[in-house]
Coordinates of C-alpha atoms in Angstrom, one line a residue:
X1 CA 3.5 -17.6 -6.2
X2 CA 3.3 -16.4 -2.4
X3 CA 6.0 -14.1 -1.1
X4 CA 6.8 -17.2 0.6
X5 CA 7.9 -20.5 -1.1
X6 CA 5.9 -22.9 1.3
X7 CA 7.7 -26.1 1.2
X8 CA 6.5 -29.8 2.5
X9 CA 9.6 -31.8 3.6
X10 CA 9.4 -35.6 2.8
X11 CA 11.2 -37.8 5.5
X12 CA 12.1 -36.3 8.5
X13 CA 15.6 -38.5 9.2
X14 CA 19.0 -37.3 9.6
X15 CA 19.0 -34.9 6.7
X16 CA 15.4 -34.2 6.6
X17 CA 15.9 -32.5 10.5
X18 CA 18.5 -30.1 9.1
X19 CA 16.8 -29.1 6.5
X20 CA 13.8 -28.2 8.0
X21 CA 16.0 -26.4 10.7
X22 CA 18.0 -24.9 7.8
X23 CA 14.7 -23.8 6.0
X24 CA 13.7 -22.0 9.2
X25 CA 16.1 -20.4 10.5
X26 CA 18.7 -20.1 7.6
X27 CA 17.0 -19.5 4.0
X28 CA 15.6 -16.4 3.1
X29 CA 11.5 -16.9 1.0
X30 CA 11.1 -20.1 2.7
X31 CA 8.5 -21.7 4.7
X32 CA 8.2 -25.3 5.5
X33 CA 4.7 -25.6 5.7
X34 CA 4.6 -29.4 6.2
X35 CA 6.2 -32.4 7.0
X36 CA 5.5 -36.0 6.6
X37 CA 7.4 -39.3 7.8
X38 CA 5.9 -42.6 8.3
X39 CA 7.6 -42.1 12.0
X40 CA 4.9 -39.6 12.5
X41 CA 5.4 -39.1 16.3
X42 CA 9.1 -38.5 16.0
X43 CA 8.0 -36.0 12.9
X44 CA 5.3 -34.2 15.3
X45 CA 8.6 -33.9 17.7
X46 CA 10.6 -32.6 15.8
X47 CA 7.9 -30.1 13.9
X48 CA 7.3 -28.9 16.9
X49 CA 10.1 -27.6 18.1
X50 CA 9.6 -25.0 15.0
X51 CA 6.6 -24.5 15.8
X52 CA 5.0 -26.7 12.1
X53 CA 1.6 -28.3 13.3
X54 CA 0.8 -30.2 10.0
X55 CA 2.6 -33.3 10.1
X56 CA 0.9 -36.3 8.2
X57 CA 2.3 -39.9 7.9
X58 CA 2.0 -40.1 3.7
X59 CA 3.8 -38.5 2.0
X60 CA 1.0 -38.0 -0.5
X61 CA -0.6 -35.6 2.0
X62 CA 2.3 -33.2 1.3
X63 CA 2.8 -33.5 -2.8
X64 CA -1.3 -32.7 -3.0
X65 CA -1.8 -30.0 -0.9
X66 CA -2.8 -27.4 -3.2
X67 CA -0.8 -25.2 -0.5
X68 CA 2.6 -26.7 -1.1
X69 CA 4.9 -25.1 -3.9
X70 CA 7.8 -27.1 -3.3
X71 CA 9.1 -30.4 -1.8
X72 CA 12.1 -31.8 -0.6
X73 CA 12.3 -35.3 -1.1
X74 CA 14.6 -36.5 2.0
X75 CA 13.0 -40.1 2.2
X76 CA 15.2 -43.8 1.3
X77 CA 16.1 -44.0 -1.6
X78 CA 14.1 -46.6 -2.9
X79 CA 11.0 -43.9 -2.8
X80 CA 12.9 -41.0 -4.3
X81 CA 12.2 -41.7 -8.2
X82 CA 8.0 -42.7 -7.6
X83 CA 8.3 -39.5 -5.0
X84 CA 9.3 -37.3 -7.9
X85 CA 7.2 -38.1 -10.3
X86 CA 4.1 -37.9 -7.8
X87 CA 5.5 -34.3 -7.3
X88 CA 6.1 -33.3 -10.8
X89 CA 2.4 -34.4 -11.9
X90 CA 1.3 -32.2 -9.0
X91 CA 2.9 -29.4 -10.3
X92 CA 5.7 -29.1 -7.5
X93 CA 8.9 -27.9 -7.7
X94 CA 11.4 -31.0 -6.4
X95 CA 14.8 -30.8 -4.2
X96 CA 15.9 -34.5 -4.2
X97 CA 18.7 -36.0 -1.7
X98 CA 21.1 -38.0 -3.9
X99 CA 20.8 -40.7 -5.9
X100 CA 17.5 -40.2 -7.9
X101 CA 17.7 -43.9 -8.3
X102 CA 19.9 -46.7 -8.3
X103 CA 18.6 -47.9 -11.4
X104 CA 19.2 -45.9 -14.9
X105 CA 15.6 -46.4 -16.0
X106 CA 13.3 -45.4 -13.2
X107 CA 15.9 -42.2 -13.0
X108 CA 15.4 -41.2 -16.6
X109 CA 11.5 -41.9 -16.4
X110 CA 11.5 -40.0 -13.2
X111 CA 13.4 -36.6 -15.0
X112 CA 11.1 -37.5 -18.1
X113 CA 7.9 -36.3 -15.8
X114 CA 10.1 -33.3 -14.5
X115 CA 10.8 -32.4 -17.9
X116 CA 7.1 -32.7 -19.2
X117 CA 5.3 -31.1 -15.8
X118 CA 8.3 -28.1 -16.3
X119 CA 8.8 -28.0 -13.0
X120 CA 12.6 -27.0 -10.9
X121 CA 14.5 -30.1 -9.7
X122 CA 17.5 -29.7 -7.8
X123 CA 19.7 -32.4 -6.1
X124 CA 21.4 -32.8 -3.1
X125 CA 24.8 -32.7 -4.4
X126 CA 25.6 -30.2 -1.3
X127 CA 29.5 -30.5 -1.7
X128 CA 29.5 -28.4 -4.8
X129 CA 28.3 -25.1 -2.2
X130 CA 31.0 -25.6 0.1
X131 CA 32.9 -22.6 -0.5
X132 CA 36.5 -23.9 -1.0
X133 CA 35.2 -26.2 -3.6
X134 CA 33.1 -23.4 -5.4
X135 CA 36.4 -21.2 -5.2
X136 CA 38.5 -24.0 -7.0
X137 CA 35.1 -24.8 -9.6
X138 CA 35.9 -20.3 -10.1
X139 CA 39.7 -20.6 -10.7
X140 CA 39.3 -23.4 -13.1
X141 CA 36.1 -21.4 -15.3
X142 CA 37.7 -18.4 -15.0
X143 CA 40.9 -20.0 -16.6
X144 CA 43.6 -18.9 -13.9
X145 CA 44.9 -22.8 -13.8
X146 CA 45.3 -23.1 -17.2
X147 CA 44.2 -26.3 -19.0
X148 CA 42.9 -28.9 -17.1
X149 CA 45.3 -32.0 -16.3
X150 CA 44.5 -33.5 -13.3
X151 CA 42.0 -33.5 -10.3
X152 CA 42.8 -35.6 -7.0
X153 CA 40.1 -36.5 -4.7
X154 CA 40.4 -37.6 -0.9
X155 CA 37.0 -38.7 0.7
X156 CA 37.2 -40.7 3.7
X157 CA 34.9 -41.3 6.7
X158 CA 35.6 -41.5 10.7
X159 CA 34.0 -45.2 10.3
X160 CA 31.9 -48.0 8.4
X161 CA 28.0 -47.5 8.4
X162 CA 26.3 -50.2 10.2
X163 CA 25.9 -53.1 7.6
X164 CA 22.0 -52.7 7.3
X165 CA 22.7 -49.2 5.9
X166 CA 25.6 -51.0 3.8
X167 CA 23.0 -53.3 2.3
X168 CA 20.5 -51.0 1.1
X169 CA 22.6 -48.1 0.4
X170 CA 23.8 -49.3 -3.5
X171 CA 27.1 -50.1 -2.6
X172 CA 30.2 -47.5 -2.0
X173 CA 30.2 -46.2 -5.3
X174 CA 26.7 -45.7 -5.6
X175 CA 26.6 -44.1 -2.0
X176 CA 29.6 -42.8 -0.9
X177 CA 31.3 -42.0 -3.9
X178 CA 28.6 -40.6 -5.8
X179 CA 29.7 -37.4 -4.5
X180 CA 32.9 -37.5 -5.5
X181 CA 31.8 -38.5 -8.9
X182 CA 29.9 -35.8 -9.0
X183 CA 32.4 -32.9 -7.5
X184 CA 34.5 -34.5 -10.4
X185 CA 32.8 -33.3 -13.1
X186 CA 31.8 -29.9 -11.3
X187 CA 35.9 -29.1 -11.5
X188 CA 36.7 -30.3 -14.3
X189 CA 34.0 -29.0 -16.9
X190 CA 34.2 -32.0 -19.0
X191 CA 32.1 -35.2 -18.9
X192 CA 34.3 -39.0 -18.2
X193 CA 34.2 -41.1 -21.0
X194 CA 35.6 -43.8 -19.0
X195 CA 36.4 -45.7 -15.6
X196 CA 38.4 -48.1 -13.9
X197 CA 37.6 -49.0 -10.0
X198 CA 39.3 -51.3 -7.8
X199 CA 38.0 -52.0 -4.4
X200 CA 38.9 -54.2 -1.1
X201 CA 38.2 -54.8 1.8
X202 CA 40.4 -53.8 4.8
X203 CA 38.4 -52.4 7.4
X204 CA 35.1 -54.5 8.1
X205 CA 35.2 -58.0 7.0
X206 CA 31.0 -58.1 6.8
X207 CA 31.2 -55.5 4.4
X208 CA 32.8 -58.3 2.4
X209 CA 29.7 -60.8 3.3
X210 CA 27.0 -58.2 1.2
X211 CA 29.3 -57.8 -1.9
X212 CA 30.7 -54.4 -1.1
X213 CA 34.0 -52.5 -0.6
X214 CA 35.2 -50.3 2.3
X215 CA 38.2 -48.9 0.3
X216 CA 38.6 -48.2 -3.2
X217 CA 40.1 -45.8 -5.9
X218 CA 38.7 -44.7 -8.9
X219 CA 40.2 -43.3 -11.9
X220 CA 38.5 -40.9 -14.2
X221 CA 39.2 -39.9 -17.9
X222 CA 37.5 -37.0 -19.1
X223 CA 36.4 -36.0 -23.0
X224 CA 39.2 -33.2 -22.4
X225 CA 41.9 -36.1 -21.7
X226 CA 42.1 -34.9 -18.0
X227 CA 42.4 -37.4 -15.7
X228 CA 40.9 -37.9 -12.1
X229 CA 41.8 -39.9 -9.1
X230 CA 39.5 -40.9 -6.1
X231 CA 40.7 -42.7 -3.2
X232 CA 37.9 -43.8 -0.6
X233 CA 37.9 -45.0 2.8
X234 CA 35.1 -46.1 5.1
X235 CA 37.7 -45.5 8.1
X236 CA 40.0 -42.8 8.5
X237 CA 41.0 -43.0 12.3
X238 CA 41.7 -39.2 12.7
X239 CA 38.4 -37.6 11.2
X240 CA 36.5 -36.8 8.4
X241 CA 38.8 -36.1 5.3
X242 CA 37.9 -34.2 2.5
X243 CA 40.7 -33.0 0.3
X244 CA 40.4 -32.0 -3.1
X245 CA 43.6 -30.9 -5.6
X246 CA 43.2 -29.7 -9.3
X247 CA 46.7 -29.6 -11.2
X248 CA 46.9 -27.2 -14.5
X249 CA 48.9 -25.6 -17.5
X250 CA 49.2 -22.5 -15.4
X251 CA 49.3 -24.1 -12.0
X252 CA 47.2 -25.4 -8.8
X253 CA 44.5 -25.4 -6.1
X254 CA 43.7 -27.4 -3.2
X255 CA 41.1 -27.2 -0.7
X256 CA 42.1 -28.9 2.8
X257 CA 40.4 -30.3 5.6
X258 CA 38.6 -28.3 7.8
X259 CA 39.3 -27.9 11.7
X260 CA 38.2 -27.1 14.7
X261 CA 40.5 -24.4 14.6
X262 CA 43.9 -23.5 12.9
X263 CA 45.6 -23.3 16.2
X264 CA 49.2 -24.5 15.5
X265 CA 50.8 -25.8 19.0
X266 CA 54.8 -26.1 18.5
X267 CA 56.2 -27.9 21.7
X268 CA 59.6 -29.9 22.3
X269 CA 58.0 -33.0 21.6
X270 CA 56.6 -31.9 17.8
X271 CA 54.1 -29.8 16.2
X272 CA 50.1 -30.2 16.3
X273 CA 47.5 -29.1 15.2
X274 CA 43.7 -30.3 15.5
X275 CA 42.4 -33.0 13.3
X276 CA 39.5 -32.3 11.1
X277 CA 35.9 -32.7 11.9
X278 CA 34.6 -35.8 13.0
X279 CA 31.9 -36.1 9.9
X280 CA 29.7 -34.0 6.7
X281 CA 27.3 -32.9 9.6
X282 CA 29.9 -30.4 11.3
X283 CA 31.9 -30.3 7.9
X284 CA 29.1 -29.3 5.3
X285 CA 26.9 -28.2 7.3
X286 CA 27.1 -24.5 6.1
X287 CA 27.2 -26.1 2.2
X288 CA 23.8 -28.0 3.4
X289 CA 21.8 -24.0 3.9
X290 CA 23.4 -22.4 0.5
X291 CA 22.0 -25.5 -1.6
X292 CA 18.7 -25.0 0.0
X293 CA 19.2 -20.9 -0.8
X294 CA 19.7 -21.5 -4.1
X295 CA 16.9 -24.0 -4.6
X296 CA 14.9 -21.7 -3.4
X297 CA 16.2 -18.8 -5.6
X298 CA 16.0 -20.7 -8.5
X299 CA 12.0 -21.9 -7.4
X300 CA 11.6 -17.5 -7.2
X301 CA 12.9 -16.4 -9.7
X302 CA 12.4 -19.0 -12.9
X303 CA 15.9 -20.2 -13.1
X304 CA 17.8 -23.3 -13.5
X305 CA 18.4 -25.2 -10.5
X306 CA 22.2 -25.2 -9.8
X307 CA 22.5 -28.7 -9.2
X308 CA 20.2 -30.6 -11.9
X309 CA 18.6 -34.3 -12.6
X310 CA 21.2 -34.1 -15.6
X311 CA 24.0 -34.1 -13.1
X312 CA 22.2 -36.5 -11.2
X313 CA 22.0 -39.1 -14.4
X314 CA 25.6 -38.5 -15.2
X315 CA 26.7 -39.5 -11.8
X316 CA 25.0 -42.4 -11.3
X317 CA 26.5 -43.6 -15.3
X318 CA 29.7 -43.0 -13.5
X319 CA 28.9 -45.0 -10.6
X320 CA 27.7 -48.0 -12.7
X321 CA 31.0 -48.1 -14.8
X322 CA 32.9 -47.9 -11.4
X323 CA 31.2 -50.6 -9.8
X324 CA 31.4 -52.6 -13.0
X325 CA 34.8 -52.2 -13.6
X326 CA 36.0 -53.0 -10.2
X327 CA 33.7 -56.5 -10.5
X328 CA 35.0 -57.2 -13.6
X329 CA 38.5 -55.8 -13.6
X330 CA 38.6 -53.8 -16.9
X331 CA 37.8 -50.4 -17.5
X332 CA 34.3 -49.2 -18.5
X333 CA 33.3 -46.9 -21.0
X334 CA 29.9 -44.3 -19.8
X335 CA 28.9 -44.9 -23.4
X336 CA 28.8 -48.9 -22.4
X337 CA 27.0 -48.3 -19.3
X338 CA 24.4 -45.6 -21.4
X339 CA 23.9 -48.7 -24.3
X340 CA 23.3 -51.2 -21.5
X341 CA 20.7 -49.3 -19.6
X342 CA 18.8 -49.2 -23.4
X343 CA 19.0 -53.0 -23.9
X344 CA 15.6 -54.7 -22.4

C-alpha cells in the first residue's frame, strides 16, 4: 500500500462533508482521493474547496478505481449494505455510517462478503471515541468499578427531524437509539439477552401518523445480569444531552454534558451556567476525526477495526427486540429476534 491511504468518500451529505474535511485536515496517512454523490455539483463544491478534482456521480466510479484503497460509505442507508459488498469484491477496505442495514439478512450477507474478500470494516459508531466515554469503557476494563450493576443512558436531541427523515430513517430505535444500544454494550462488556421498550408520543403528533415514537425508554439485561436504562427524547428544549452513568461493586462514573464553557455565574437571582451544545455536530465532533484515525490505523497497520460489522449486527438485534417489544408490549429476547431473522 502507498504511504498514503487514498480513500474515495461515498455521499457527500452532512456527514460525508466532515469527513472529507476531517480526512484532510485532521487524520494523519490519509488522502481522499475521490468523492462521488449523485448531487454531483454540490460534490464538485464542496471537493473543491480541498482542492479534490475527481468527483463522479456513481458511486461505482469510486469502489473500482484501481487507485482507491479505502471507502467510506456515507450514502442513505438503504445503499449502505449493496455499497459494501460492491467494495469488498473490489478489494476495498470499508468505513460504513451506521446502520449497515435495517434488515438482519442483507446485514449478515453484506459482512459475509467482508468476511470472504478479508477486507477492514469499521462503523460509524463515533460515540465510543469521545473521550469521556472511552475513559468510563477504561475504568470499567480495567476493573476500578468493580462488577458491573448498572449503566444509565441520557440521549436527547434539541428537536424532531423533519418527518420525511422520520419516515425513512427505521424508526427511533433503529436511528436514534442505535447508538445508545451500541455505547451499551461498549461499557458494559457483556452482550443483552433481552429488551423491553416503551415509546410515546409527546412532542410531534405526525410522528404518530408514520408509526413512530419521539420519546421512549429502554431497558437492557445483559448475560452478566447488569442492567441498562435508556431514556430518549426527540426534544430537549435546553440542548443536546448526552449523559452516561455506570454504577459498580466498587463505585461510579459519569460523563456530563458538554458546554460551551464551564463558566459558573453566581448572582442574587441564582446560579448558571451554560447549557450544553446545541447538537452531535459541535458535541462529537472531535469523536468524528479519532474514529476516522483509527480506521485508518487499523487499514496501515493489519489490525482489527475498533468498531466492527459484529457490533454493528448486535446493535441492530437490539434495535429489533426494542421496537418489537414496545409494539407488542412484552419483553424480547436477542435470541428471539436472531431465530426470527432465520425463519424464511
Amino acid at each position: 500500500m502507498a504511504e498514503k491511504v487514498r480513500v474515495g468518500v461515498i455521499g457527500v451529505g452532512r456527514i460525508g462533508k466532515i469527513h472529507i474535511e476531517n480526512l484532510c485536515y485532521g487524520v494523519p496517512n490519509a488522502e481522499v482521493a475521490a468523492v462521488a454523490d449523485i448531487n454531483v455539483n454540490e460534490a464538485k463544491r464542496w471537493a473543491g474547496k480541498f482542492g479534490i478534482t475527481n468527483v463522479a456521480n456513481d458511486p461505482m466510479a469510486i469502489i473500482t478505481d484501481e487507485n482507491i484503497d479505502a471507502v467510506l460509505i456515507c450514502s442513505p442507508t438503504d445503499l449502505h449494505a449493496q455499497q459494501i459488498i460492491a467494495a469488498a469484491d473490489a478489494g476495498k477496505h470499508i468505513f460504513c455510517e451506521k446502520p449497515i442495514a435495517n434488515d438482519i439478512v442483507k446485514t449478515k450477507k453484506a459482512l459475509a462478503a467482508v468476511r470472504k474478500a478479508k477486507v477492514k470494516l469499521q462503523l460509524g459508531f463515533n460515540r465510543r471515541f469521545d473521550p469521556n466515554f472511552q475513559k468510563i469503557h477504561t475504568l470499567v476494563r480495567e476493573g476500578a468499578l468493580g462488577e458491573v450493576h448498572s449503566i444509565k443512558i441520557t440521549s436527547r436531541d434539541p428537536a424532531p427531524p423533519p418527518i420525511s427523515y422520520v419516515k425513512a430513517s427505521g424508526g427511533i430505535f433503529m436511528d436514534m437509539t442505535i447508538h445508545d444500544f451500541d455505547m451499551a454494550r461498549y461499557l458494559a462488556g457483556s452482550e443483552v439477552t433481552e429488551v423491553y421498550a416503551v415509546g410515546s408520543v409527546l412532542i410531534e403528533p405526525a410522528i404518530a401518523e408514520v408509526g413512530d415514537y419521539d420519546s421512549a425508554v429502554v431497558v437492557l439485561k445483559f448475560a452478566n445480569q447488569a442492567v441498562c436504562v435508556i431514556d430518549n427524547s426527540r426534544k430537549a428544549v435546553y440542548g443536546y444531552d448526552q449523559r452516561v452513568e455506570v454504577f459498580g461493586q466498587k463505585g461510579s462514573a459519569t460523563a456530563y454534558n458538554k458546554k460551551p464553557t464551564d463558566v459558573e455565574i453566581s448572582t442574587e437571582q441564582g446560579v448558571y451556567t451554560d447549557k450544553p451544545l446545541y447538537f452531535f455536530l459541535e458535541r462529537y465532533m472531535d469523536s468524528f476525526r479519532m474514529e476516522l484515525c483509527d480506521f485508518i490505523t487499523a487499514v496501515t497497520s493489519n489490525e482489527e477495526p475498533p468498531v466492527t460489522g459484529e457490533d454493528g449486527l448486535h446493535a441492530l438485534y437490539i434495535a429489533k427486540a426494542a421496537a418489537m417489544s414496545a409494539g407488542e408490549n412484552r419483553p424480547v429476547s436477542i435470541e428471539e429476534i436472531e431465530q426470527s431473522a432465520l425463519t424464511p
